[in-house]
Amino acid sequence: MADSPSKPYRRVLLKLSGEAFADEAASISPQVVASVADQLVEVNSLGVEIGVVVGGGNIFRGASPQASGMERSSADHMGMLATVINALALQDACEKRGLDTRVQSAVAMQELAEPYIRRRAVRHLEKKRLVIFAAGLGAPYFSTDTAAAQRALEIGAQAILKGTKVDGVYDADPALHPDATKYDRLDYIQVLKDGLKVMDATAISLCMDNGLPIIVFNLRTEGNIRRAVTGEPIGTIVE
């Protein structure tokens, strides 16, 4: 098992892919969103300040076959709008559970979300509000992985939590290769050199340059977000 952090984290950034919102029946599953919201409420009750960056791949992804033939900037802007849909779904579920939540968008849409302002985001976190960052970085060609690394650094997060459908990072897809080996700990250079599917290369480089650890874990297991922020050995740590 990976070594646990020396102490619980005070402020973290949770990265959720768009696929994390989906199940076999729906692109946005009420059951899955409710489970994530329950875990976020639990973590907030511990006094941990948490921001969330959401992807939009369950609805539309700019760099995907469904965008074939489209101009990349237009496709990426569509993907940004998809992340806002997911952010609003998560906000609704969290608010229904009594967790004060703010959505901040990197693309102006004042009727739906606040504009992203770093100082305002930090103030919300200090007031123990959940902050959901939508629309990526507001610019094409940058993924929501890169947005997660950027936002984490801007708000002073101590770690990025990467919630996935598997329990860590493997040397091959465990769904296709039952003998795949799970890593308990990795360094940034190995992730880049071996092309491991943790986050994209830009995001990994940002984290490496600033010493920001990444914890990759199974989001679908109840209580795993709490386990990650409280320092229990879980998933794979990249540092």
Tab-separated table of C-alpha atoms in Angstrom:
chain	number	residue	atom	x	y	z
A	1	MET	CA	0.000	0.000	0.000
A	2	ALA	CA	1.064	3.561	-0.607
A	3	ASP	CA	2.315	5.524	2.350
A	4	SER	CA	-0.273	7.883	3.774
A	5	PRO	CA	0.234	11.643	3.829
A	6	SER	CA	1.838	12.930	7.031
A	7	LYS	CA	-1.389	14.674	8.011
A	8	PRO	CA	-4.883	15.261	6.667
A	9	TYR	CA	-5.276	17.807	3.918
A	10	ARG	CA	-6.841	21.166	4.718
A	11	ARG	CA	-7.715	22.208	1.146
A	12	VAL	CA	-7.939	19.974	-1.922
A	13	LEU	CA	-9.067	20.065	-5.529
A	14	LEU	CA	-11.206	17.152	-6.742
A	15	LYS	CA	-11.077	16.430	-10.477
A	16	LEU	CA	-14.149	14.671	-11.845
A	17	SER	CA	-14.238	13.484	-15.442
A	18	GLY	CA	-17.490	13.807	-17.313
A	19	GLU	CA	-17.709	10.024	-17.377
A	20	ALA	CA	-17.850	10.095	-13.567
A	21	PHE	CA	-21.377	11.523	-13.880
A	22	ALA	CA	-22.662	8.759	-16.140
A	23	ASP	CA	-23.849	5.205	-15.806
A	24	GLU	CA	-25.059	2.652	-18.345
A	25	ALA	CA	-28.526	4.224	-18.452
A	26	ALA	CA	-27.874	7.964	-18.570
A	27	SER	CA	-25.212	10.543	-19.393
A	28	ILE	CA	-25.997	12.197	-16.051
A	29	SER	CA	-27.039	9.576	-13.519
A	30	PRO	CA	-29.053	10.877	-10.552
A	31	GLN	CA	-27.730	7.997	-8.449
A	32	VAL	CA	-24.091	8.680	-9.295
A	33	VAL	CA	-24.414	12.437	-8.772
A	34	ALA	CA	-26.178	11.816	-5.441
A	35	SER	CA	-23.351	9.509	-4.329
A	36	VAL	CA	-20.706	12.108	-5.165
A	37	ALA	CA	-22.721	14.815	-3.386
A	38	ASP	CA	-23.040	12.635	-0.270
A	39	GLN	CA	-19.269	12.172	-0.188
A	40	LEU	CA	-18.657	15.911	-0.631
A	41	VAL	CA	-21.026	16.718	2.229
A	42	GLU	CA	-19.140	14.215	4.394
A	43	VAL	CA	-15.771	15.787	3.575
A	44	ASN	CA	-17.099	19.312	4.132
A	45	SER	CA	-18.364	18.281	7.572
A	46	LEU	CA	-14.756	17.428	8.508
A	47	GLY	CA	-13.754	21.038	7.886
A	48	VAL	CA	-11.850	20.287	4.680
A	49	GLU	CA	-12.064	23.019	2.038
A	50	ILE	CA	-12.785	21.478	-1.340
A	51	GLY	CA	-12.976	22.742	-4.888
A	52	VAL	CA	-14.141	20.626	-7.810
A	53	VAL	CA	-13.228	20.782	-11.489
A	54	VAL	CA	-15.674	18.911	-13.724
A	55	GLY	CA	-15.203	17.533	-17.202
A	56	GLY	CA	-17.852	17.213	-19.883
A	57	GLY	CA	-16.981	14.050	-21.777
A	58	ASN	CA	-20.251	12.354	-20.852
A	59	ILE	CA	-22.037	14.978	-22.985
A	60	PHE	CA	-19.504	16.276	-25.510
A	61	ARG	CA	-15.728	16.226	-25.824
A	62	GLY	CA	-13.908	18.520	-28.210
A	63	ALA	CA	-11.079	16.066	-28.921
A	64	SER	CA	-13.239	13.060	-29.777
A	65	PRO	CA	-14.735	11.299	-32.817
A	66	GLN	CA	-18.087	13.012	-32.197
A	67	ALA	CA	-16.369	16.307	-33.066
A	68	SER	CA	-15.006	14.926	-36.333
A	69	GLY	CA	-14.904	17.571	-39.050
A	70	MET	CA	-15.488	20.438	-36.622
A	71	GLU	CA	-13.079	23.292	-36.124
A	72	ARG	CA	-11.210	22.504	-32.896
A	73	SER	CA	-11.996	25.807	-31.175
A	74	SER	CA	-15.728	25.387	-31.794
A	75	ALA	CA	-15.651	21.796	-30.545
A	76	ASP	CA	-13.750	22.773	-27.409
A	77	HIS	CA	-16.207	25.558	-26.659
A	78	MET	CA	-19.027	23.012	-26.902
A	79	GLY	CA	-17.128	20.853	-24.441
A	80	MET	CA	-16.848	23.810	-22.058
A	81	LEU	CA	-20.632	24.205	-22.118
A	82	ALA	CA	-20.971	20.491	-21.322
A	83	THR	CA	-18.915	20.986	-18.153
A	84	VAL	CA	-21.318	23.704	-17.020
A	85	ILE	CA	-24.239	21.282	-17.321
A	86	ASN	CA	-22.415	18.798	-15.092
A	87	ALA	CA	-21.471	21.538	-12.626
A	88	LEU	CA	-25.095	22.640	-12.269
A	89	ALA	CA	-26.230	19.045	-11.735
A	90	LEU	CA	-23.663	18.579	-8.969
A	91	GLN	CA	-24.508	21.940	-7.415
A	92	ASP	CA	-28.198	21.030	-7.280
A	93	ALA	CA	-27.469	17.708	-5.551
A	94	CYS	CA	-25.146	19.333	-2.998
A	95	GLU	CA	-27.508	22.202	-2.219
A	96	LYS	CA	-30.341	19.726	-1.602
A	97	ARG	CA	-28.125	18.181	1.070
A	98	GLY	CA	-27.525	21.519	2.770
A	99	LEU	CA	-24.042	22.161	1.397
A	100	ASP	CA	-23.575	25.775	0.271
A	101	THR	CA	-22.200	25.567	-3.256
A	102	ARG	CA	-20.980	28.049	-5.839
A	103	VAL	CA	-20.345	27.394	-9.516
A	104	GLN	CA	-17.662	29.569	-11.077
A	105	SER	CA	-17.351	29.544	-14.851
A	106	ALA	CA	-14.313	30.516	-16.895
A	107	VAL	CA	-16.775	31.559	-19.637
A	108	ALA	CA	-19.154	34.387	-18.738
A	109	MET	CA	-22.758	33.251	-18.255
A	110	GLN	CA	-23.974	35.387	-15.391
A	111	GLU	CA	-27.488	33.928	-15.263
A	112	LEU	CA	-26.073	30.468	-14.500
A	113	ALA	CA	-22.791	30.888	-12.657
A	114	GLU	CA	-20.387	33.352	-11.118
A	115	PRO	CA	-17.393	34.409	-13.185
A	116	TYR	CA	-14.165	32.755	-12.089
A	117	ILE	CA	-12.350	35.151	-9.752
A	118	ARG	CA	-9.530	33.592	-7.756
A	119	ARG	CA	-9.912	35.726	-4.632
A	120	ARG	CA	-13.661	35.152	-4.567
A	121	ALA	CA	-13.142	31.416	-4.945
A	122	VAL	CA	-10.700	31.372	-2.038
A	123	ARG	CA	-13.118	33.380	0.095
A	124	HIS	CA	-15.908	30.892	-0.622
A	125	LEU	CA	-13.599	28.058	0.443
A	126	GLU	CA	-12.694	29.878	3.650
A	127	LYS	CA	-16.426	30.122	4.384
A	128	LYS	CA	-16.630	26.315	3.935
A	129	ARG	CA	-18.580	26.546	0.697
A	130	LEU	CA	-18.028	24.009	-2.052
A	131	VAL	CA	-16.711	25.673	-5.208
A	132	ILE	CA	-17.275	23.966	-8.566
A	133	PHE	CA	-15.086	25.264	-11.398
A	134	ALA	CA	-16.721	24.930	-14.821
A	135	ALA	CA	-15.799	25.657	-18.453
A	136	GLY	CA	-12.211	24.523	-18.046
A	137	LEU	CA	-9.789	27.396	-18.500
A	138	GLY	CA	-12.147	29.145	-20.915
A	139	ALA	CA	-9.757	28.604	-23.832
A	140	PRO	CA	-9.600	25.891	-26.506
A	141	TYR	CA	-6.820	23.281	-26.671
A	142	PHE	CA	-6.595	23.068	-22.857
A	143	SER	CA	-8.155	20.067	-21.148
A	144	THR	CA	-10.053	20.025	-17.874
A	145	ASP	CA	-7.076	18.095	-16.452
A	146	THR	CA	-4.952	21.163	-17.096
A	147	ALA	CA	-7.720	23.336	-15.655
A	148	ALA	CA	-7.679	21.197	-12.509
A	149	ALA	CA	-3.929	21.650	-12.060
A	150	GLN	CA	-4.192	25.383	-12.717
A	151	ARG	CA	-7.126	25.940	-10.342
A	152	ALA	CA	-5.518	23.794	-7.649
A	153	LEU	CA	-2.394	25.943	-7.749
A	154	GLU	CA	-4.363	29.183	-7.824
A	155	ILE	CA	-6.460	28.349	-4.761
A	156	GLY	CA	-3.523	26.912	-2.814
A	157	ALA	CA	-4.774	23.320	-2.743
A	158	GLN	CA	-2.445	20.824	-1.094
A	159	ALA	CA	-3.318	17.979	-3.464
A	160	ILE	CA	-5.376	17.030	-6.496
A	161	LEU	CA	-7.775	14.134	-5.979
A	162	LYS	CA	-8.493	12.382	-9.275
A	163	GLY	CA	-11.692	10.339	-8.979
A	164	THR	CA	-11.917	7.525	-11.535
A	165	LYS	CA	-13.715	4.233	-12.153
A	166	VAL	CA	-10.694	2.159	-11.066
A	167	ASP	CA	-8.778	1.999	-7.795
A	168	GLY	CA	-5.565	3.599	-8.989
A	169	VAL	CA	-3.086	3.709	-11.856
A	170	TYR	CA	-2.186	0.491	-13.689
A	171	ASP	CA	0.461	-0.335	-16.261
A	172	ALA	CA	-2.356	-1.435	-18.608
A	173	ASP	CA	-6.135	-1.172	-18.724
A	174	PRO	CA	-7.307	-3.552	-15.954
A	175	ALA	CA	-10.645	-4.031	-17.721
A	176	LEU	CA	-8.825	-5.505	-20.724
A	177	HIS	CA	-5.789	-6.999	-18.973
A	178	PRO	CA	-6.645	-8.878	-15.747
A	179	ASP	CA	-2.930	-9.295	-14.997
A	180	ALA	CA	-2.283	-5.524	-15.085
A	181	THR	CA	-0.128	-4.257	-12.223
A	182	LYS	CA	-1.327	-1.442	-9.983
A	183	TYR	CA	1.114	1.236	-8.867
A	184	ASP	CA	0.939	2.414	-5.255
A	185	ARG	CA	3.300	5.330	-5.861
A	186	LEU	CA	4.655	7.034	-8.966
A	187	ASP	CA	6.805	10.033	-9.707
A	188	TYR	CA	5.867	12.594	-12.322
A	189	ILE	CA	8.690	11.702	-14.698
A	190	GLN	CA	7.630	8.055	-14.839
A	191	VAL	CA	4.053	9.076	-15.635
A	192	LEU	CA	5.280	11.243	-18.510
A	193	LYS	CA	7.896	8.768	-19.768
A	194	ASP	CA	5.559	5.766	-19.747
A	195	GLY	CA	2.523	7.670	-21.013
A	196	LEU	CA	0.404	6.506	-18.078
A	197	LYS	CA	-3.204	7.678	-18.131
A	198	VAL	CA	-3.242	9.803	-14.989
A	199	MET	CA	-3.758	13.308	-16.381
A	200	ASP	CA	-2.541	14.861	-19.601
A	201	ALA	CA	1.096	15.864	-19.982
A	202	THR	CA	0.472	19.584	-19.486
A	203	ALA	CA	-1.309	18.956	-16.190
A	204	ILE	CA	1.381	16.548	-14.975
A	205	SER	CA	4.103	19.062	-15.862
A	206	LEU	CA	2.319	21.822	-13.930
A	207	CYS	CA	2.043	19.586	-10.888
A	208	MET	CA	5.674	18.484	-11.181
A	209	ASP	CA	6.974	22.051	-11.483
A	210	ASN	CA	5.052	23.073	-8.363
A	211	GLY	CA	5.333	19.921	-6.238
A	212	LEU	CA	1.583	19.295	-6.202
A	213	PRO	CA	0.712	15.644	-5.426
A	214	ILE	CA	-2.037	13.765	-7.254
A	215	ILE	CA	-4.050	10.977	-5.634
A	216	VAL	CA	-5.864	8.678	-8.072
A	217	PHE	CA	-8.631	6.545	-6.572
A	218	ASN	CA	-11.983	4.870	-7.231
A	219	LEU	CA	-14.713	7.478	-6.897
A	220	ARG	CA	-17.509	4.902	-6.907
A	221	THR	CA	-16.517	3.396	-3.553
A	222	GLU	CA	-18.431	5.187	-0.815
A	223	GLY	CA	-16.189	7.115	1.553
A	224	ASN	CA	-13.138	7.190	-0.695
A	225	ILE	CA	-12.993	10.993	-0.918
A	226	ARG	CA	-12.934	11.113	2.889
A	227	ARG	CA	-10.231	8.449	2.986
A	228	ALA	CA	-8.110	10.418	0.540
A	229	VAL	CA	-8.331	13.732	2.399
A	230	THR	CA	-7.798	12.219	5.849
A	231	GLY	CA	-4.573	10.506	4.851
A	232	GLU	CA	-5.619	6.866	4.596
A	233	PRO	CA	-3.538	4.824	2.112
A	234	ILE	CA	-5.667	4.702	-1.008
A	235	GLY	CA	-5.250	4.408	-4.747
A	236	THR	CA	-2.064	5.686	-6.356
A	237	ILE	CA	-0.062	8.724	-5.259
A	238	VAL	CA	1.855	10.674	-7.909
A	239	GLU	CA	4.438	13.026	-6.430
